[in-house]
XYZ file of C-alpha atoms in Angstrom:
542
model
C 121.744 77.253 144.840
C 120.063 74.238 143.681
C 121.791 71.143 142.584
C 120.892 71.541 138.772
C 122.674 74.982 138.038
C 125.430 74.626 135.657
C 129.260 76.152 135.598
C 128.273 77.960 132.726
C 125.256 79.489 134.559
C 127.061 80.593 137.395
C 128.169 84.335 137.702
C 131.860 84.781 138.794
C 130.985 86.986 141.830
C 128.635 84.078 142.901
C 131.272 81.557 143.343
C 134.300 84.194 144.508
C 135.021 83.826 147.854
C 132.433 81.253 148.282
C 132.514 79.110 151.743
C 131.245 75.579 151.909
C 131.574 72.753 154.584
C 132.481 70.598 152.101
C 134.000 70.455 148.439
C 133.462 67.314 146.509
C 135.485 66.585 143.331
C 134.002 64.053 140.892
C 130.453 63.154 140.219
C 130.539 59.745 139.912
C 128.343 56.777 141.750
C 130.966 57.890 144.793
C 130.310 62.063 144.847
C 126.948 61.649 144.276
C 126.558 59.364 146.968
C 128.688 61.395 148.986
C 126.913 64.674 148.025
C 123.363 63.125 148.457
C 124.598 62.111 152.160
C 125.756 65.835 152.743
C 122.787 67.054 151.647
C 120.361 65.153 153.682
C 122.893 66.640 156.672
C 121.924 69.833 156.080
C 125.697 70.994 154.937
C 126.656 73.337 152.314
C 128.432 71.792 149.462
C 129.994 72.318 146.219
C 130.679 69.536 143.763
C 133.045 70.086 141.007
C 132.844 68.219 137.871
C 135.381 68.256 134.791
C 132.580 66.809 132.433
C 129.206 67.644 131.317
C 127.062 64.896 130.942
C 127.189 61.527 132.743
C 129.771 59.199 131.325
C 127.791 56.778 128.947
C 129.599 53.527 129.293
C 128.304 51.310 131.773
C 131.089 50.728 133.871
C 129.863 48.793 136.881
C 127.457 46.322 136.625
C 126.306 45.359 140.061
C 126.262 46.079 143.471
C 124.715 44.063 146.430
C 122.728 44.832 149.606
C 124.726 47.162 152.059
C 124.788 49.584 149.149
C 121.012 49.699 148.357
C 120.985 50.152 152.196
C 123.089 53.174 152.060
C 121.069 54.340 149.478
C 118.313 54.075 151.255
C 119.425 56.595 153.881
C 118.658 59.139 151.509
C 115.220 57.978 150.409
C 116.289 56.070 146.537
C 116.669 52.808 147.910
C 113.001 51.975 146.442
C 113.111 54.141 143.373
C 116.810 53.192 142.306
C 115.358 49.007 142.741
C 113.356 49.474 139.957
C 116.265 49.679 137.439
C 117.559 46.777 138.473
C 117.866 43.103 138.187
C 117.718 40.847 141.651
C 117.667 37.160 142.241
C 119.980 35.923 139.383
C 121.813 33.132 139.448
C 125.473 33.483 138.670
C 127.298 30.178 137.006
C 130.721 29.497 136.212
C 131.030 27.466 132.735
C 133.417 25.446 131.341
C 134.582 25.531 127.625
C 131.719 23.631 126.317
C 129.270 25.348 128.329
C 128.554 23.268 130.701
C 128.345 24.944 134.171
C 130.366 23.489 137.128
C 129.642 25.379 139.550
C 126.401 27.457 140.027
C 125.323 29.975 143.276
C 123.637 32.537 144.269
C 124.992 35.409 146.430
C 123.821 34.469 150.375
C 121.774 37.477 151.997
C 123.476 39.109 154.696
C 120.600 40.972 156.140
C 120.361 44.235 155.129
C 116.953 44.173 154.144
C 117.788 44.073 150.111
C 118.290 41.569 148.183
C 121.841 40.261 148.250
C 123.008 41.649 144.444
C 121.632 43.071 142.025
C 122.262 43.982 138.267
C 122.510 47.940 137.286
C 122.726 49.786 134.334
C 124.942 52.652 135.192
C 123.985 55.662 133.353
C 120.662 55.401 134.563
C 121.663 54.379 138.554
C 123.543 57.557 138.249
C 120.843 59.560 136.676
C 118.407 58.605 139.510
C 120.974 59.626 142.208
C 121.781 62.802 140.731
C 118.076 64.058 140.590
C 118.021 63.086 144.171
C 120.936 65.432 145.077
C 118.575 68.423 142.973
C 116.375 68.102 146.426
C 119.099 69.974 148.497
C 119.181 73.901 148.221
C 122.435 73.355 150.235
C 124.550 72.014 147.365
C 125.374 73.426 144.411
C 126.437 71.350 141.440
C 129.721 72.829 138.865
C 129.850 70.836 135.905
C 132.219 71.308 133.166
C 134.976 72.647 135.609
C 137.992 70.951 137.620
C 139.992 71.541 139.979
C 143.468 73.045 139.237
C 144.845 73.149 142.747
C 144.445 72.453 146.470
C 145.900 74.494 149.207
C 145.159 73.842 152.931
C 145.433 75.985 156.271
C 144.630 75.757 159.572
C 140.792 76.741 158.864
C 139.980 74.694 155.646
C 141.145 74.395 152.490
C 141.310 76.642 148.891
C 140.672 75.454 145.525
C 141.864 76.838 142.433
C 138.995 75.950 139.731
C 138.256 76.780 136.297
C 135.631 75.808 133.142
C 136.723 73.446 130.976
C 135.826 75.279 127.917
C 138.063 78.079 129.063
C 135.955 79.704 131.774
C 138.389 82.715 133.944
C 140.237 80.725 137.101
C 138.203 81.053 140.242
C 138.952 80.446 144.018
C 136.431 78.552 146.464
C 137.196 77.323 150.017
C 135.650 74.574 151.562
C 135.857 73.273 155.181
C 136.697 69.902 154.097
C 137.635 67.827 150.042
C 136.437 64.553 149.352
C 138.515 63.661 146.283
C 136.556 61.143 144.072
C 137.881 62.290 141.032
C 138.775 58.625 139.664
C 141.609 56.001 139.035
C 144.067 58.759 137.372
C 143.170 61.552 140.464
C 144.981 65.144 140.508
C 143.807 65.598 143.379
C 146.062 62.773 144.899
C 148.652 63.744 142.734
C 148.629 67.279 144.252
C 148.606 65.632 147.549
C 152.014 63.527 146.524
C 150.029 59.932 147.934
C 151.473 57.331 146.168
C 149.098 54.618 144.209
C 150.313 51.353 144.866
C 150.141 47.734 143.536
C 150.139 46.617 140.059
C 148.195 46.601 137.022
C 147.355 43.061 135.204
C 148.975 42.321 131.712
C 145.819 41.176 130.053
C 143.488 44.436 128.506
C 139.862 43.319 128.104
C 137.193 44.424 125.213
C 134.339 45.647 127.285
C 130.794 45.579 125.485
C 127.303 47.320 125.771
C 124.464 46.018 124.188
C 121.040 46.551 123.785
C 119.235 43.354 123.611
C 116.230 42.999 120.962
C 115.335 39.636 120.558
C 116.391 37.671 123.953
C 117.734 34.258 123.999
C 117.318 31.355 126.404
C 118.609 32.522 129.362
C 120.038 35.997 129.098
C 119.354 36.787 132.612
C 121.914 34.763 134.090
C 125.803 36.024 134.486
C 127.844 33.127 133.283
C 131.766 33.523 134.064
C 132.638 31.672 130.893
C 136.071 29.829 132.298
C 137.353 29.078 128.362
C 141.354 28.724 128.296
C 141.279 29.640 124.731
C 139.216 32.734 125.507
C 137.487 33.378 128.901
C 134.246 35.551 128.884
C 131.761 37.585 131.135
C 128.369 37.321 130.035
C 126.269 39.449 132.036
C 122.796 40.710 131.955
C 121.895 43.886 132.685
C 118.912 45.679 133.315
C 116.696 48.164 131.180
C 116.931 46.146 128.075
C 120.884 45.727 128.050
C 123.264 43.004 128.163
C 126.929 43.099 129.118
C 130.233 41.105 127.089
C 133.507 41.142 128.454
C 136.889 39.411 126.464
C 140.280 39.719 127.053
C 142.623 41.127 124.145
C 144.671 38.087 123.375
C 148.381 38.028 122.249
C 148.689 39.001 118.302
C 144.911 40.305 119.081
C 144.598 43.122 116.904
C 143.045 45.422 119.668
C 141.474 48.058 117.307
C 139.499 45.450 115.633
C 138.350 43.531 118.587
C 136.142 46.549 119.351
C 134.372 46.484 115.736
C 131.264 45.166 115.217
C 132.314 42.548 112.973
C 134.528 40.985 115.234
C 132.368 41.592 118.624
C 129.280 39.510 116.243
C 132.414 36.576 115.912
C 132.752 36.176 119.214
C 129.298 36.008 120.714
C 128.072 34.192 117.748
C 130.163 31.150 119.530
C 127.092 31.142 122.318
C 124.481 31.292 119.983
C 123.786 35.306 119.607
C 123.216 36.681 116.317
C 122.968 40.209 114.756
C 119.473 40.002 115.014
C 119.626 39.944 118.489
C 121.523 42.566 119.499
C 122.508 46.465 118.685
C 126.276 47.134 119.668
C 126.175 50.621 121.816
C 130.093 50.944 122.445
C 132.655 48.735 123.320
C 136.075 49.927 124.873
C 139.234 48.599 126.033
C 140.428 48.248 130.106
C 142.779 47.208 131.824
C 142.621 45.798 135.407
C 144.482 47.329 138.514
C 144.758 46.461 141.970
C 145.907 49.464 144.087
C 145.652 51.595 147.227
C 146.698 54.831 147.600
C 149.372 55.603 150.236
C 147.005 57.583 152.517
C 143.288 57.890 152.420
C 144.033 61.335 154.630
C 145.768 64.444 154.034
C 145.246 67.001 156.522
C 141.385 67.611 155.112
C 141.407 66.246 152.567
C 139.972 62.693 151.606
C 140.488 60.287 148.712
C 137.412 58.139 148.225
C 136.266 55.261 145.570
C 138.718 54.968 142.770
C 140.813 57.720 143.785
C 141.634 55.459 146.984
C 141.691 52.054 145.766
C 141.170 49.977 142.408
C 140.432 46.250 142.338
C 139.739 43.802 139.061
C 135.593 43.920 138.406
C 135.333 39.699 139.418
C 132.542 40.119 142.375
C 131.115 43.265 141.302
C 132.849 45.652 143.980
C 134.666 48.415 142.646
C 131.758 51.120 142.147
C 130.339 49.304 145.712
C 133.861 49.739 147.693
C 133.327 53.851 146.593
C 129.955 53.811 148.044
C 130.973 52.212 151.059
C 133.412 54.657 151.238
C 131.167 58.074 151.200
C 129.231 56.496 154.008
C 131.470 55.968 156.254
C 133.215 59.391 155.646
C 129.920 61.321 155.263
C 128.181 61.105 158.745
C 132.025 61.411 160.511
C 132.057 65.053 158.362
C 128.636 65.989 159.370
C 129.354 65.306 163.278
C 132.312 67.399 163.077
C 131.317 70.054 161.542
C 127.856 70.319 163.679
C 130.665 70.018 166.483
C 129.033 66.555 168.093
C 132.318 65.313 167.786
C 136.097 66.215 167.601
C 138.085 65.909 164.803
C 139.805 63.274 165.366
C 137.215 61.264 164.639
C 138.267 61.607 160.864
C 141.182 59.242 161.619
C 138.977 56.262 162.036
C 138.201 56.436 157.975
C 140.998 54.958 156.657
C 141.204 52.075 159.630
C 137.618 51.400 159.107
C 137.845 51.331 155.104
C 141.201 50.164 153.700
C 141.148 46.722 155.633
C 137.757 46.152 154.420
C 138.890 47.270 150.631
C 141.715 45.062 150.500
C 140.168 41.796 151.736
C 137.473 42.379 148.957
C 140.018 43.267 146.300
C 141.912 39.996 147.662
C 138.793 38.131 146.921
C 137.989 39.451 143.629
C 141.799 38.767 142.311
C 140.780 34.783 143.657
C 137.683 34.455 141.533
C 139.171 36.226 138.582
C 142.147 33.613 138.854
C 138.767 31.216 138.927
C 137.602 32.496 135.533
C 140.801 33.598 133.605
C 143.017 30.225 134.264
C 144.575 29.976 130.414
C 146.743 26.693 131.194
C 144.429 23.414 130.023
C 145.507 20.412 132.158
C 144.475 23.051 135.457
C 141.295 23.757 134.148
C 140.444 20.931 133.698
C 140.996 19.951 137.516
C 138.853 22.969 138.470
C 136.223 22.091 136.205
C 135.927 18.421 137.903
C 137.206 19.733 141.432
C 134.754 22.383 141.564
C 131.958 20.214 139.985
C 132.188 17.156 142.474
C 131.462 20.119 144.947
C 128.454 21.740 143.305
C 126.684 18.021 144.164
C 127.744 18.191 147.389
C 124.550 19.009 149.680
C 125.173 22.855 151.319
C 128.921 23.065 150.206
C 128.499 25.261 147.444
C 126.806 28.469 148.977
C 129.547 28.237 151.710
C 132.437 28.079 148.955
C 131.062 31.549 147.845
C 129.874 32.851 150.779
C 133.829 32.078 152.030
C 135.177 33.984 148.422
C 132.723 36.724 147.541
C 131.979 39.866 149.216
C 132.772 39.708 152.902
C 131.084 41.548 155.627
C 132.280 44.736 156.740
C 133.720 44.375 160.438
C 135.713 47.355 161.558
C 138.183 45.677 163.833
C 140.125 49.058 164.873
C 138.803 53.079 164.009
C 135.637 54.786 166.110
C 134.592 52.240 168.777
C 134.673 51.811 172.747
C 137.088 49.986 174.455
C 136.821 47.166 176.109
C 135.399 45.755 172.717
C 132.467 43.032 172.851
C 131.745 40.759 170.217
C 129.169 43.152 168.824
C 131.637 46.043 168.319
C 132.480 47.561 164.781
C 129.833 45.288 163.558
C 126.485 46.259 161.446
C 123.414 45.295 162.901
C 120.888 43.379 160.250
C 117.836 45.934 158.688
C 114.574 43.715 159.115
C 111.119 45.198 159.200
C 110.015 46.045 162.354
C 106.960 48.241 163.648
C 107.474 51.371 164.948
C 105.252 53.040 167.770
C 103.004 54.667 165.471
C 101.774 50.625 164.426
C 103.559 51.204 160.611
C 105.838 48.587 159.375
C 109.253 49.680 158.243
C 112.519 49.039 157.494
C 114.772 49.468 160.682
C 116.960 52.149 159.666
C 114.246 54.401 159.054
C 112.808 53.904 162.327
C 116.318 54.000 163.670
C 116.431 57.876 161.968
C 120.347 58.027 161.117
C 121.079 59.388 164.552
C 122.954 58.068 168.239
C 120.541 55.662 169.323
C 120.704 53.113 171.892
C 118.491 49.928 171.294
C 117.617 47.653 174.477
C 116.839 43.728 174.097
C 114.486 44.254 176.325
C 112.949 46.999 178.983
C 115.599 50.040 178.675
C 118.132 49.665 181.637
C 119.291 53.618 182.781
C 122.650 54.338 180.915
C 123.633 57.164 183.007
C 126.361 58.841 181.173
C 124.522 58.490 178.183
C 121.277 59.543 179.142
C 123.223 62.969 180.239
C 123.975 63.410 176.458
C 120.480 62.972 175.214
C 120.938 59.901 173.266
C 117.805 58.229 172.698
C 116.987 54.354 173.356
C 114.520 52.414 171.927
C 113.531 49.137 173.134
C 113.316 45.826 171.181
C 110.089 44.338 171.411
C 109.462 40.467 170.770
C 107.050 39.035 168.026
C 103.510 39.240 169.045
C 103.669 42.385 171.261
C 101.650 45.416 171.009
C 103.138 48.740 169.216
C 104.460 51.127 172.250
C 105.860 54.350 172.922
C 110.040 53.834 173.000
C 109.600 51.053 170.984
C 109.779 48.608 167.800
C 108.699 45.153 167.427
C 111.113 42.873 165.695
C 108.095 40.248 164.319
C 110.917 38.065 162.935
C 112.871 38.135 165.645
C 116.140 39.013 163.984
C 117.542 41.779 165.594
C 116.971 39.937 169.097
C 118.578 37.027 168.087
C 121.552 38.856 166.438
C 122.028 40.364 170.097
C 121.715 37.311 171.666
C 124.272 35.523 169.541
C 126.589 38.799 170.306
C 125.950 38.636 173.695
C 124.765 41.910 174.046
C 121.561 43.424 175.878
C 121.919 47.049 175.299
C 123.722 48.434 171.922
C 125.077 52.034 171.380
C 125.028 52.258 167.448
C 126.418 55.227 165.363
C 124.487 56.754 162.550
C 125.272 54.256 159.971
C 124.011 51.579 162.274
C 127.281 50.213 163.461
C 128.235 49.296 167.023
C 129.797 51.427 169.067
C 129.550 49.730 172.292
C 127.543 46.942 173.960
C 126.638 45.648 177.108
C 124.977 42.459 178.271
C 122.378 42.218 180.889
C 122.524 44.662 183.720
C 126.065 45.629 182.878
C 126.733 49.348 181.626
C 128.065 50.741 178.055
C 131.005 51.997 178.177
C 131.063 55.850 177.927
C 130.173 58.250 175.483
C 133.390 59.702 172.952
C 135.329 61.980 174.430
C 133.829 65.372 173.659
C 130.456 64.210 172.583
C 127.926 66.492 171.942
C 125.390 65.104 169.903
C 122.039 67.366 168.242
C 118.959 66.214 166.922
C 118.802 64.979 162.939
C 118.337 67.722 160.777
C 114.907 68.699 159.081
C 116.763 67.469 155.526
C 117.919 64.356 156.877
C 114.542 63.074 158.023
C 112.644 63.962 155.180
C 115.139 61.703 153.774
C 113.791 58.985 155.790
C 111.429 56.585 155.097
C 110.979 57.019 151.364
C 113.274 54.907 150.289
């Protein structure tokens, strides 16, 4: 069934007994990513979903390269750009306005630009008509999931409407649980959801800009002790406010239009500028669940972990999530690889999560510092280092979103300096003479990639895993090969030390070899088969 169809379309008999490979609950930015990832693998899935439209308030508001690049693995990397805002400054300002410390986010290499403003409702919009392209999954909105019970052969969910529908059993091979902060699913499971939640409760604030002001397309973290402020643009005509409820705040009436005009009127925006679309109350959390595993099933994005919104990761950490869990499903259950693979998830993920949320609690101690004499040593601390030449973009390149670099889960031992490590996306030419991003010529599959003629790899060559070689600037288009005309990917080897590269499907290295030296084996009980038809129409229309 298509990924449009409805709960309410369904027949009963249709969805008794049903069998899938994998059961997704929640349809936010993480099950849709995880459901568009399924689907380009060719796997049958069911997505449950308690409500019936997409949740109108824009929650995140940006995300940053190595998302887009995930994105881009299913083809909406290009389409999803267009609703966005790149190359924007971000300042921090003190109470008078005056910015002390200005940046912009430094590129990592993915072959996106580093962030990049969204406007939620309509990223998600654009990700769920992507999942309509897969016949393989089927799409339940307006129904939840009641219960989870697991066996030796997969697992059984208890599901019903939400406007009363008859309780219905499905089984799925596999759960991702990205049902949100409050999850029942880890509830059911009995994971605990640790860490703490911050006193302060913040107004957030959608607008709809009609008459813009002098630059509105900067974020400025306003850095006010008497009241510190978000002001964000955001893309498709909107703009983004967010305030903290203050003591003897009356919170009710901070969300009324009256007093929402009071407080932006202090930088210079009037009624006639903007139409109010909501504005809600949240309050910040930092936690991580217990487990990211149980037996099989998988908490993902909010469900897993919750961090403060300072650098823009929360919605980003769920997407990061789904990608590293997705391909690790699909293997399995194509039996390339043995179960035990699934392990590596939560080693690969939760160090990564909590040395971003560790960040964003720093810069939101940055922005929210309340006591005067303090801020006012930041403000001239952190302003004598904006003038200083080159110090700036390394202050927060050192504080914002750090690179992902698995240091345990699915790698070969010994490890090199390469290993757990993304390679950078640059354009390169493929054999055919077009110019393309990397990971579409890469395909999503087992590949090894040579810095140079391809040395024999026997035990790898016995399992069929392709090689490509790595082609300096200037040199012809060839068979087995790409050209890297900037010379990135060879010089990212070289500074790694590594001549020959085993990467996984999400690009990450699995092994590496210098010169003349062999990779270390294959994973025990490898088995890997060719991309499926889905997955490379999915490539290279992103």
């Amino acid at each position: 069934m298509s990924a449009g169809n409805r709960a309410d379309d369904t027949t009963e008999d249709r969805a008794r007994d049903s069998a899938y490979d994998v059961a997704v609950i929640g349809y936010g930015p993480t099950g849709v990513t995880a459901a568009n990832l399924l689907g380009a693998a060719g796997l049958r899935v069911v997505v449950l979903e308690r409500d019936a439209e997409i949740f109108t308030r824009a929650r995140a508001i940006s995300t940053d390269e190595e998302v887009i690049r995930i994105w881009q693995r299913v083809g909406l990397a290009d389409r999803l750009k267009r609703d966005m805002l790149a190359e924007r400054p971000l300042d921090f300002v003190d109470a008078r306005g005056r910015t002390f410390l200005s940046a912009r986010p430094v590129p990592r290499g993915h072959g996106h630009p580093p962030q990049m403003f969204i406007y939620q409702p309509a990223l998600e919009q654009v990700l769920r008509d992507g999942v309509a392209r897969y016949p393989t999954v089927e799409v339940l909105l307006r129904t939840e999931c009641l219960r989870l019970r697991q066996d030796a052969d997969g697992v059984e969910l208890t599901v019903a409407g939400t406007e009363g529908d008859s309780v219905r059993r499905l089984r799925a091979r596999y759960v991702i649980a990205a049902d949100g902060g409050s999850s029942l699913s880890r509830a059911q499971l009995n994971v605990g959801y640790e860490g703490r939640t911050y006193e302060d409760r913040w107004v957030v604030i959608d607008t709809e800009m009609i008459e813009p002001w002098p630059d509105h397309d900067r974020l400025r973290f306003r850095c006010d002790p008497i009241r510190p402020a978000v002001d964000c643009p955001t893309p498709l005509g909107h703009h983004r406010w967010e305030f903290p409820i203050l003591p003897g705040d009356d919170e009710r009436h901070l969300t009324t239009d009256d007093a929402i005009h009071a407080m932006v009127s202090r930088y210079g925006i009037g009624p006639e500028q903007i139409k109010i679309l909501r504005a809600t109350v949240y309050s910040h959390h930092v936690r991580f669940a217990a487990r990211f595993r149980v037996g099989r099933v998988f908490l993902a994005g909010d469900a897993a972990h919750a961090m403060p919104p300072w650098i823009g990761q929360g919605m980003a950490a769920g997407v990061r999530d789904a990608a590293n869990l997705c391909w690790k499903l699909a293997a399995v259950l194509r039996g390339e690889l043995p179960e035990t693979v699934l392990d590596s998830y939560e080693a690969e993920r939760k160090p990564h999560v909590k040395e971003v949320t560790r960040r964003a609690v720093f810069v939101g101690r940055i922005i929210t510092e309340r006591r005067r004499p303090v801020a006012r040593v930041r403000d001239t601390v952190l302003r004598a280092v904006r003038r200083a030449t080159g110090v700036t973009g390394r202050l927060v390149d050192a504080h914002w979103i750090p690179v992902a670099h698995y240091a345990k889960g699915f790698q070969a031992h010994p490890r090199t300096r390469a290993s757990g490590r993304q390679i950078p996306q640059p354009r390169v030419t493929g054999p055919d003479g077009d110019r393309v991003r990397l990971d579409d010529a890469l395909g999503g599959r087992w590949l090894l990639l040579h810095g140079g003629p391809p040395a024999p790899q026997p035990a790898w060559d016995r399992s069929g895993v392709p090689s490509l070689a790595v082609l300096p600037a200037g040199s012809r288009p060839a068979e087995g090969a790409i050209v890297d005309h900037d010379g990135v990917l060879l010089a990212w080897m070289a500074e790694h030390r590594a001549a020959t590269l085993a990467l996984r499907p999400d690009a990450y290295v699995y092994a590496a070899a210098r010169a003349g030296a062999p990779l270390p084996p294959p994973p025990a009980g490898f088995a890997p088969a060719s991309p499926t038809p889905a997955s490379i129409a999915s490539q290279g229309t992103s």
